[in-house]
Amino acid sequence: EVQLQQSGAELGKPGTSVKLSCKVSGYNIRNTYMHWVNQRPGKGLEWIGRIDPANGNTIYAEKFKSKATLTADTSSNTAYMQLSQLKSDDTAIYFCAIGLAIWGQGTLVTVSS
Amino acid sequence: DIQMTQSPSFLSASVGERVTLSCRASQNINKYLDWYQQKLGEAPKLLIYNTNNLHTGIPSRFSGSGSGTDYTLTISSLQPEDVATYFCLQRNSWPMYTFGAGTKLELK
């Protein structure tokens, strides 16, 4: 069974960075794209970007190009997303997903001073 | 950018009723349209991909149709466990994707 285990909730101060992880079991991430999606409180889904773990190539939605940095470690079968220069508007649940077909449980990021 | 408009935003229906949700794209998306179900407090779950293909393990009461700019998700007989928010996703503008704003489905 394929499972995605995301890291725990984060509380970040404005202007700082956080790095989220998404560990995959039951599937080799080299064989897929890893996507990241967010959901602000009470709102819809927003596609952030995706990484090809086999070569590190990334694509970002325009509004996240200076906000998110996607990386992957194929040796540990884990994908990462760093969010920089945190603002209150970044408060959201962040999901990772294999090919947008199998999703992690989400990580809540709260930005507050 | 391709914009996705879902309607209605909110829908109340009875158990056993046939339910139809709509998703309209701002331009032709060539059937690269997926549907997701999200229950409260859970991650989204893929229901249908490429307009009308049922994802593994999804009940056959769910079906999808459409072409061009207009797409539909149908639940043939609403069940209590179908209460959720439903999102469409266009993948025509690969690798840039866009979700609709969602339709919240509740029981009457």
PDB file of C-alpha atoms in Angstrom:
ATOM      1  CA  GLU A   1       0.000   0.000   0.000  1.00  0.00           C
ATOM      2  CA  VAL A   2       1.265   3.413  -0.939  1.00  0.00           C
ATOM      3  CA  GLN A   3       1.355   5.873   1.949  1.00  0.00           C
ATOM      4  CA  LEU A   4       2.491   9.480   2.311  1.00  0.00           C
ATOM      5  CA  GLN A   5       3.412  10.608   5.822  1.00  0.00           C
ATOM      6  CA  GLN A   6       3.735  14.346   6.243  1.00  0.00           C
ATOM      7  CA  SER A   7       5.558  16.123   9.031  1.00  0.00           C
ATOM      8  CA  GLY A   8       3.780  17.655  11.988  1.00  0.00           C
ATOM      9  CA  ALA A   9       2.157  21.032  12.414  1.00  0.00           C
ATOM     10  CA  GLU A  10       4.396  24.093  12.272  1.00  0.00           C
ATOM     11  CA  LEU A  11       4.139  27.448  13.967  1.00  0.00           C
ATOM     12  CA  GLY A  12       6.268  30.051  12.216  1.00  0.00           C
ATOM     13  CA  LYS A  13       6.923  33.699  12.902  1.00  0.00           C
ATOM     14  CA  PRO A  14       6.454  36.255  10.129  1.00  0.00           C
ATOM     15  CA  GLY A  15       9.580  36.608   8.001  1.00  0.00           C
ATOM     16  CA  THR A  16      10.955  33.169   8.847  1.00  0.00           C
ATOM     17  CA  SER A  17      10.978  29.902   6.894  1.00  0.00           C
ATOM     18  CA  VAL A  18       9.634  26.415   7.469  1.00  0.00           C
ATOM     19  CA  LYS A  19      10.480  23.156   5.762  1.00  0.00           C
ATOM     20  CA  LEU A  20       7.831  20.468   5.401  1.00  0.00           C
ATOM     21  CA  SER A  21       8.500  16.832   4.628  1.00  0.00           C
ATOM     22  CA  CYS A  22       6.535  14.092   2.904  1.00  0.00           C
ATOM     23  CA  LYS A  23       7.881  10.567   3.319  1.00  0.00           C
ATOM     24  CA  VAL A  24       6.582   8.008   0.862  1.00  0.00           C
ATOM     25  CA  SER A  25       6.331   4.286   1.507  1.00  0.00           C
ATOM     26  CA  GLY A  26       5.278   1.585  -0.928  1.00  0.00           C
ATOM     27  CA  TYR A  27       6.321   3.492  -4.038  1.00  0.00           C
ATOM     28  CA  ASN A  28       9.582   4.806  -5.463  1.00  0.00           C
ATOM     29  CA  ILE A  29       9.285   8.562  -5.857  1.00  0.00           C
ATOM     30  CA  ARG A  30      11.775   8.455  -8.760  1.00  0.00           C
ATOM     31  CA  ASN A  31       8.914   7.032 -10.818  1.00  0.00           C
ATOM     32  CA  THR A  32       6.471   9.906 -10.347  1.00  0.00           C
ATOM     33  CA  TYR A  33       5.951  13.632  -9.906  1.00  0.00           C
ATOM     34  CA  MET A  34       5.453  14.902  -6.374  1.00  0.00           C
ATOM     35  CA  HIS A  35       2.928  17.719  -6.168  1.00  0.00           C
ATOM     36  CA  TRP A  36       2.192  20.192  -3.398  1.00  0.00           C
ATOM     37  CA  VAL A  37      -1.196  21.833  -2.843  1.00  0.00           C
ATOM     38  CA  ASN A  38      -2.420  24.204  -0.164  1.00  0.00           C
ATOM     39  CA  GLN A  39      -5.754  24.983   1.402  1.00  0.00           C
ATOM     40  CA  ARG A  40      -6.269  28.171   3.370  1.00  0.00           C
ATOM     41  CA  PRO A  41      -8.757  28.029   6.249  1.00  0.00           C
ATOM     42  CA  GLY A  42     -12.236  27.435   4.895  1.00  0.00           C
ATOM     43  CA  LYS A  43     -11.067  27.859   1.311  1.00  0.00           C
ATOM     44  CA  GLY A  44     -10.440  25.765  -1.785  1.00  0.00           C
ATOM     45  CA  LEU A  45      -7.397  23.959  -3.103  1.00  0.00           C
ATOM     46  CA  GLU A  46      -4.467  25.730  -4.717  1.00  0.00           C
ATOM     47  CA  TRP A  47      -1.761  23.993  -6.746  1.00  0.00           C
ATOM     48  CA  ILE A  48       1.699  25.135  -5.672  1.00  0.00           C
ATOM     49  CA  GLY A  49       3.994  23.134  -7.912  1.00  0.00           C
ATOM     50  CA  ARG A  50       5.623  19.801  -8.580  1.00  0.00           C
ATOM     51  CA  ILE A  51       9.028  18.181  -8.630  1.00  0.00           C
ATOM     52  CA  ASP A  52      10.406  15.308 -10.657  1.00  0.00           C
ATOM     53  CA  PRO A  53      12.511  13.538  -7.991  1.00  0.00           C
ATOM     54  CA  ALA A  54      14.460  11.633 -10.643  1.00  0.00           C
ATOM     55  CA  ASN A  55      16.205  14.786 -11.861  1.00  0.00           C
ATOM     56  CA  GLY A  56      15.126  17.553  -9.491  1.00  0.00           C
ATOM     57  CA  ASN A  57      13.256  19.507 -12.148  1.00  0.00           C
ATOM     58  CA  THR A  58      10.589  21.765 -10.671  1.00  0.00           C
ATOM     59  CA  ILE A  59       7.593  23.752 -11.905  1.00  0.00           C
ATOM     60  CA  TYR A  60       5.815  26.328  -9.769  1.00  0.00           C
ATOM     61  CA  ALA A  61       2.549  28.196 -10.066  1.00  0.00           C
ATOM     62  CA  GLU A  62       3.384  31.835 -10.722  1.00  0.00           C
ATOM     63  CA  LYS A  63       2.307  33.095  -7.303  1.00  0.00           C
ATOM     64  CA  PHE A  64       4.504  30.572  -5.488  1.00  0.00           C
ATOM     65  CA  LYS A  65       7.731  31.037  -7.465  1.00  0.00           C
ATOM     66  CA  SER A  66       9.327  33.150  -4.740  1.00  0.00           C
ATOM     67  CA  LYS A  67       7.517  31.491  -1.859  1.00  0.00           C
ATOM     68  CA  ALA A  68       8.046  27.741  -2.202  1.00  0.00           C
ATOM     69  CA  THR A  69      11.123  25.641  -2.915  1.00  0.00           C
ATOM     70  CA  LEU A  70      10.602  21.970  -3.718  1.00  0.00           C
ATOM     71  CA  THR A  71      13.291  19.356  -3.242  1.00  0.00           C
ATOM     72  CA  ALA A  72      13.433  15.584  -2.990  1.00  0.00           C
ATOM     73  CA  ASP A  73      15.761  12.973  -1.516  1.00  0.00           C
ATOM     74  CA  THR A  74      15.447   9.741  -3.438  1.00  0.00           C
ATOM     75  CA  SER A  75      17.644   7.894  -0.951  1.00  0.00           C
ATOM     76  CA  SER A  76      15.056   8.382   1.772  1.00  0.00           C
ATOM     77  CA  ASN A  77      12.076   8.519  -0.624  1.00  0.00           C
ATOM     78  CA  THR A  78      11.082  11.881   0.820  1.00  0.00           C
ATOM     79  CA  ALA A  79       9.905  15.127  -0.748  1.00  0.00           C
ATOM     80  CA  TYR A  80      10.319  18.514   0.880  1.00  0.00           C
ATOM     81  CA  MET A  81       8.832  21.973   0.541  1.00  0.00           C
ATOM     82  CA  GLN A  82      10.393  25.051   2.076  1.00  0.00           C
ATOM     83  CA  LEU A  83       8.217  28.119   2.530  1.00  0.00           C
ATOM     84  CA  SER A  84      10.126  31.354   2.917  1.00  0.00           C
ATOM     85  CA  GLN A  85       9.368  34.860   4.154  1.00  0.00           C
ATOM     86  CA  LEU A  86       6.285  33.667   5.953  1.00  0.00           C
ATOM     87  CA  LYS A  87       3.276  35.965   6.170  1.00  0.00           C
ATOM     88  CA  SER A  88      -0.082  35.507   7.878  1.00  0.00           C
ATOM     89  CA  ASP A  89      -1.542  34.743   4.448  1.00  0.00           C
ATOM     90  CA  ASP A  90       0.609  31.583   4.310  1.00  0.00           C
ATOM     91  CA  THR A  91      -1.414  30.049   7.131  1.00  0.00           C
ATOM     92  CA  ALA A  92      -2.872  26.935   5.510  1.00  0.00           C
ATOM     93  CA  ILE A  93      -2.815  23.170   5.322  1.00  0.00           C
ATOM     94  CA  TYR A  94      -0.189  21.948   2.870  1.00  0.00           C
ATOM     95  CA  PHE A  95      -0.651  18.617   1.124  1.00  0.00           C
ATOM     96  CA  CYS A  96       1.819  16.524  -0.843  1.00  0.00           C
ATOM     97  CA  ALA A  97       0.539  14.099  -3.445  1.00  0.00           C
ATOM     98  CA  ILE A  98       1.873  11.469  -5.810  1.00  0.00           C
ATOM     99  CA  GLY A  99       0.671  12.409  -9.243  1.00  0.00           C
ATOM    100  CA  LEU A 100      -2.282  14.139  -7.537  1.00  0.00           C
ATOM    101  CA  ALA A 101      -3.777  10.673  -7.105  1.00  0.00           C
ATOM    102  CA  ILE A 102      -2.534   9.661  -3.651  1.00  0.00           C
ATOM    103  CA  TRP A 103      -2.331  12.347  -0.983  1.00  0.00           C
ATOM    104  CA  GLY A 104      -0.665  12.843   2.348  1.00  0.00           C
ATOM    105  CA  GLN A 105      -2.680  13.809   5.393  1.00  0.00           C
ATOM    106  CA  GLY A 106      -1.574  17.435   5.238  1.00  0.00           C
ATOM    107  CA  THR A 107       0.552  19.691   7.443  1.00  0.00           C
ATOM    108  CA  LEU A 108      -0.943  22.733   9.128  1.00  0.00           C
ATOM    109  CA  VAL A 109       1.298  25.773   8.967  1.00  0.00           C
ATOM    110  CA  THR A 110       0.291  28.652  11.204  1.00  0.00           C
ATOM    111  CA  VAL A 111       2.065  31.983  10.841  1.00  0.00           C
ATOM    112  CA  SER A 112       1.840  34.133  13.914  1.00  0.00           C
ATOM    113  CA  SER A 113       4.074  36.342  15.992  1.00  0.00           C
TER     114      SER A 113
ATOM    115  CA  ASP B   1      -4.343  31.162 -17.205  1.00  0.00           C
ATOM    116  CA  ILE B   2      -7.280  28.771 -17.346  1.00  0.00           C
ATOM    117  CA  GLN B   3     -10.028  29.592 -14.859  1.00  0.00           C
ATOM    118  CA  MET B   4     -12.346  26.914 -13.501  1.00  0.00           C
ATOM    119  CA  THR B   5     -15.869  27.791 -12.355  1.00  0.00           C
ATOM    120  CA  GLN B   6     -17.884  25.288 -10.349  1.00  0.00           C
ATOM    121  CA  SER B   7     -21.633  25.431  -9.829  1.00  0.00           C
ATOM    122  CA  PRO B   8     -23.508  25.444  -7.663  1.00  0.00           C
ATOM    123  CA  SER B   9     -21.325  26.509  -4.743  1.00  0.00           C
ATOM    124  CA  PHE B  10     -23.675  24.756  -2.352  1.00  0.00           C
ATOM    125  CA  LEU B  11     -26.125  21.924  -2.922  1.00  0.00           C
ATOM    126  CA  SER B  12     -28.583  20.227  -0.602  1.00  0.00           C
ATOM    127  CA  ALA B  13     -30.037  16.890  -1.719  1.00  0.00           C
ATOM    128  CA  SER B  14     -31.845  13.873  -0.303  1.00  0.00           C
ATOM    129  CA  VAL B  15     -30.561  10.327   0.091  1.00  0.00           C
ATOM    130  CA  GLY B  16     -31.241   8.396  -3.100  1.00  0.00           C
ATOM    131  CA  GLU B  17     -31.450  11.528  -5.227  1.00  0.00           C
ATOM    132  CA  ARG B  18     -29.493  11.953  -8.448  1.00  0.00           C
ATOM    133  CA  VAL B  19     -27.025  14.804  -8.079  1.00  0.00           C
ATOM    134  CA  THR B  20     -25.209  16.727 -10.794  1.00  0.00           C
ATOM    135  CA  LEU B  21     -22.279  19.047 -10.209  1.00  0.00           C
ATOM    136  CA  SER B  22     -20.794  21.259 -12.903  1.00  0.00           C
ATOM    137  CA  CYS B  23     -17.395  22.621 -13.767  1.00  0.00           C
ATOM    138  CA  ARG B  24     -16.767  25.108 -16.564  1.00  0.00           C
ATOM    139  CA  ALA B  25     -13.333  26.036 -17.944  1.00  0.00           C
ATOM    140  CA  SER B  26     -12.455  29.410 -19.427  1.00  0.00           C
ATOM    141  CA  GLN B  27     -11.138  27.618 -22.514  1.00  0.00           C
ATOM    142  CA  ASN B  28     -11.110  24.147 -24.048  1.00  0.00           C
ATOM    143  CA  ILE B  29      -9.332  21.722 -21.700  1.00  0.00           C
ATOM    144  CA  ASN B  30      -9.543  18.676 -23.976  1.00  0.00           C
ATOM    145  CA  LYS B  31     -11.085  16.419 -21.319  1.00  0.00           C
ATOM    146  CA  TYR B  32      -8.110  16.821 -18.965  1.00  0.00           C
ATOM    147  CA  LEU B  33     -10.501  17.210 -16.070  1.00  0.00           C
ATOM    148  CA  ASP B  34     -10.420  15.382 -12.759  1.00  0.00           C
ATOM    149  CA  TRP B  35     -12.855  15.323  -9.827  1.00  0.00           C
ATOM    150  CA  TYR B  36     -11.939  15.140  -6.147  1.00  0.00           C
ATOM    151  CA  GLN B  37     -13.972  14.563  -3.010  1.00  0.00           C
ATOM    152  CA  GLN B  38     -12.894  16.150   0.248  1.00  0.00           C
ATOM    153  CA  LYS B  39     -14.603  15.266   3.500  1.00  0.00           C
ATOM    154  CA  LEU B  40     -14.275  17.520   6.501  1.00  0.00           C
ATOM    155  CA  GLY B  41     -10.818  17.287   8.050  1.00  0.00           C
ATOM    156  CA  GLU B  42      -9.477  14.916   5.405  1.00  0.00           C
ATOM    157  CA  ALA B  43      -7.228  15.100   2.383  1.00  0.00           C
ATOM    158  CA  PRO B  44      -8.853  15.237  -1.064  1.00  0.00           C
ATOM    159  CA  LYS B  45      -9.552  11.899  -2.712  1.00  0.00           C
ATOM    160  CA  LEU B  46      -9.405  11.364  -6.463  1.00  0.00           C
ATOM    161  CA  LEU B  47     -12.743  10.159  -7.832  1.00  0.00           C
ATOM    162  CA  ILE B  48     -12.528  10.538 -11.598  1.00  0.00           C
ATOM    163  CA  TYR B  49      -9.692  11.363 -13.992  1.00  0.00           C
ATOM    164  CA  ASN B  50      -9.710  12.479 -17.608  1.00  0.00           C
ATOM    165  CA  THR B  51     -13.408  13.372 -17.487  1.00  0.00           C
ATOM    166  CA  ASN B  52     -14.951   9.915 -17.195  1.00  0.00           C
ATOM    167  CA  ASN B  53     -12.481   7.370 -15.794  1.00  0.00           C
ATOM    168  CA  LEU B  54     -13.331   6.050 -12.353  1.00  0.00           C
ATOM    169  CA  HIS B  55     -10.327   5.888 -10.019  1.00  0.00           C
ATOM    170  CA  THR B  56      -9.566   2.594  -8.288  1.00  0.00           C
ATOM    171  CA  GLY B  57     -12.003   1.732  -5.525  1.00  0.00           C
ATOM    172  CA  ILE B  58     -14.516   4.489  -6.269  1.00  0.00           C
ATOM    173  CA  PRO B  59     -18.167   3.361  -6.237  1.00  0.00           C
ATOM    174  CA  SER B  60     -19.894   3.118  -9.585  1.00  0.00           C
ATOM    175  CA  ARG B  61     -22.596   5.594  -8.528  1.00  0.00           C
ATOM    176  CA  PHE B  62     -20.043   8.279  -9.395  1.00  0.00           C
ATOM    177  CA  SER B  63     -19.612   9.152 -13.056  1.00  0.00           C
ATOM    178  CA  GLY B  64     -18.221  11.975 -15.126  1.00  0.00           C
ATOM    179  CA  SER B  65     -18.874  13.426 -18.530  1.00  0.00           C
ATOM    180  CA  GLY B  66     -18.157  16.460 -20.630  1.00  0.00           C
ATOM    181  CA  SER B  67     -16.001  17.939 -23.320  1.00  0.00           C
ATOM    182  CA  GLY B  68     -14.593  21.248 -24.435  1.00  0.00           C
ATOM    183  CA  THR B  69     -15.245  23.690 -21.602  1.00  0.00           C
ATOM    184  CA  ASP B  70     -18.158  22.000 -19.771  1.00  0.00           C
ATOM    185  CA  TYR B  71     -17.886  19.018 -17.440  1.00  0.00           C
ATOM    186  CA  THR B  72     -20.208  17.211 -15.047  1.00  0.00           C
ATOM    187  CA  LEU B  73     -19.889  14.925 -12.051  1.00  0.00           C
ATOM    188  CA  THR B  74     -22.981  12.821 -11.394  1.00  0.00           C
ATOM    189  CA  ILE B  75     -23.868  10.817  -8.312  1.00  0.00           C
ATOM    190  CA  SER B  76     -26.613   8.467  -9.418  1.00  0.00           C
ATOM    191  CA  SER B  77     -28.055   7.815  -5.965  1.00  0.00           C
ATOM    192  CA  LEU B  78     -26.789  10.025  -3.153  1.00  0.00           C
ATOM    193  CA  GLN B  79     -25.587   8.232  -0.037  1.00  0.00           C
ATOM    194  CA  PRO B  80     -24.988   9.755   3.416  1.00  0.00           C
ATOM    195  CA  GLU B  81     -21.249   9.144   3.082  1.00  0.00           C
ATOM    196  CA  ASP B  82     -21.164  11.352  -0.027  1.00  0.00           C
ATOM    197  CA  VAL B  83     -21.515  14.509   2.068  1.00  0.00           C
ATOM    198  CA  ALA B  84     -18.348  16.404   1.163  1.00  0.00           C
ATOM    199  CA  THR B  85     -16.947  19.218  -0.925  1.00  0.00           C
ATOM    200  CA  TYR B  86     -16.200  18.337  -4.535  1.00  0.00           C
ATOM    201  CA  PHE B  87     -13.444  20.002  -6.531  1.00  0.00           C
ATOM    202  CA  CYS B  88     -12.611  19.827 -10.211  1.00  0.00           C
ATOM    203  CA  LEU B  89      -9.047  20.118 -11.510  1.00  0.00           C
ATOM    204  CA  GLN B  90      -7.890  20.935 -15.028  1.00  0.00           C
ATOM    205  CA  ARG B  91      -4.604  19.488 -16.262  1.00  0.00           C
ATOM    206  CA  ASN B  92      -4.771  20.700 -19.849  1.00  0.00           C
ATOM    207  CA  SER B  93      -2.278  23.468 -19.197  1.00  0.00           C
ATOM    208  CA  TRP B  94       0.333  20.898 -18.067  1.00  0.00           C
ATOM    209  CA  PRO B  95       2.351  21.322 -15.976  1.00  0.00           C
ATOM    210  CA  MET B  96       0.325  24.177 -14.520  1.00  0.00           C
ATOM    211  CA  TYR B  97      -2.898  23.021 -12.907  1.00  0.00           C
ATOM    212  CA  THR B  98      -6.011  24.835 -11.684  1.00  0.00           C
ATOM    213  CA  PHE B  99      -8.671  23.751  -9.198  1.00  0.00           C
ATOM    214  CA  GLY B 100     -12.241  24.961  -9.153  1.00  0.00           C
ATOM    215  CA  ALA B 101     -13.545  26.632  -6.012  1.00  0.00           C
ATOM    216  CA  GLY B 102     -15.617  23.613  -5.029  1.00  0.00           C
ATOM    217  CA  THR B 103     -19.230  22.554  -4.508  1.00  0.00           C
ATOM    218  CA  LYS B 104     -20.295  21.757  -0.956  1.00  0.00           C
ATOM    219  CA  LEU B 105     -22.813  18.914  -0.921  1.00  0.00           C
ATOM    220  CA  GLU B 106     -25.050  18.364   2.086  1.00  0.00           C
ATOM    221  CA  LEU B 107     -28.013  16.190   2.934  1.00  0.00           C
ATOM    222  CA  LYS B 108     -31.481  17.676   2.911  1.00  0.00           C
TER     223      LYS B 108
END
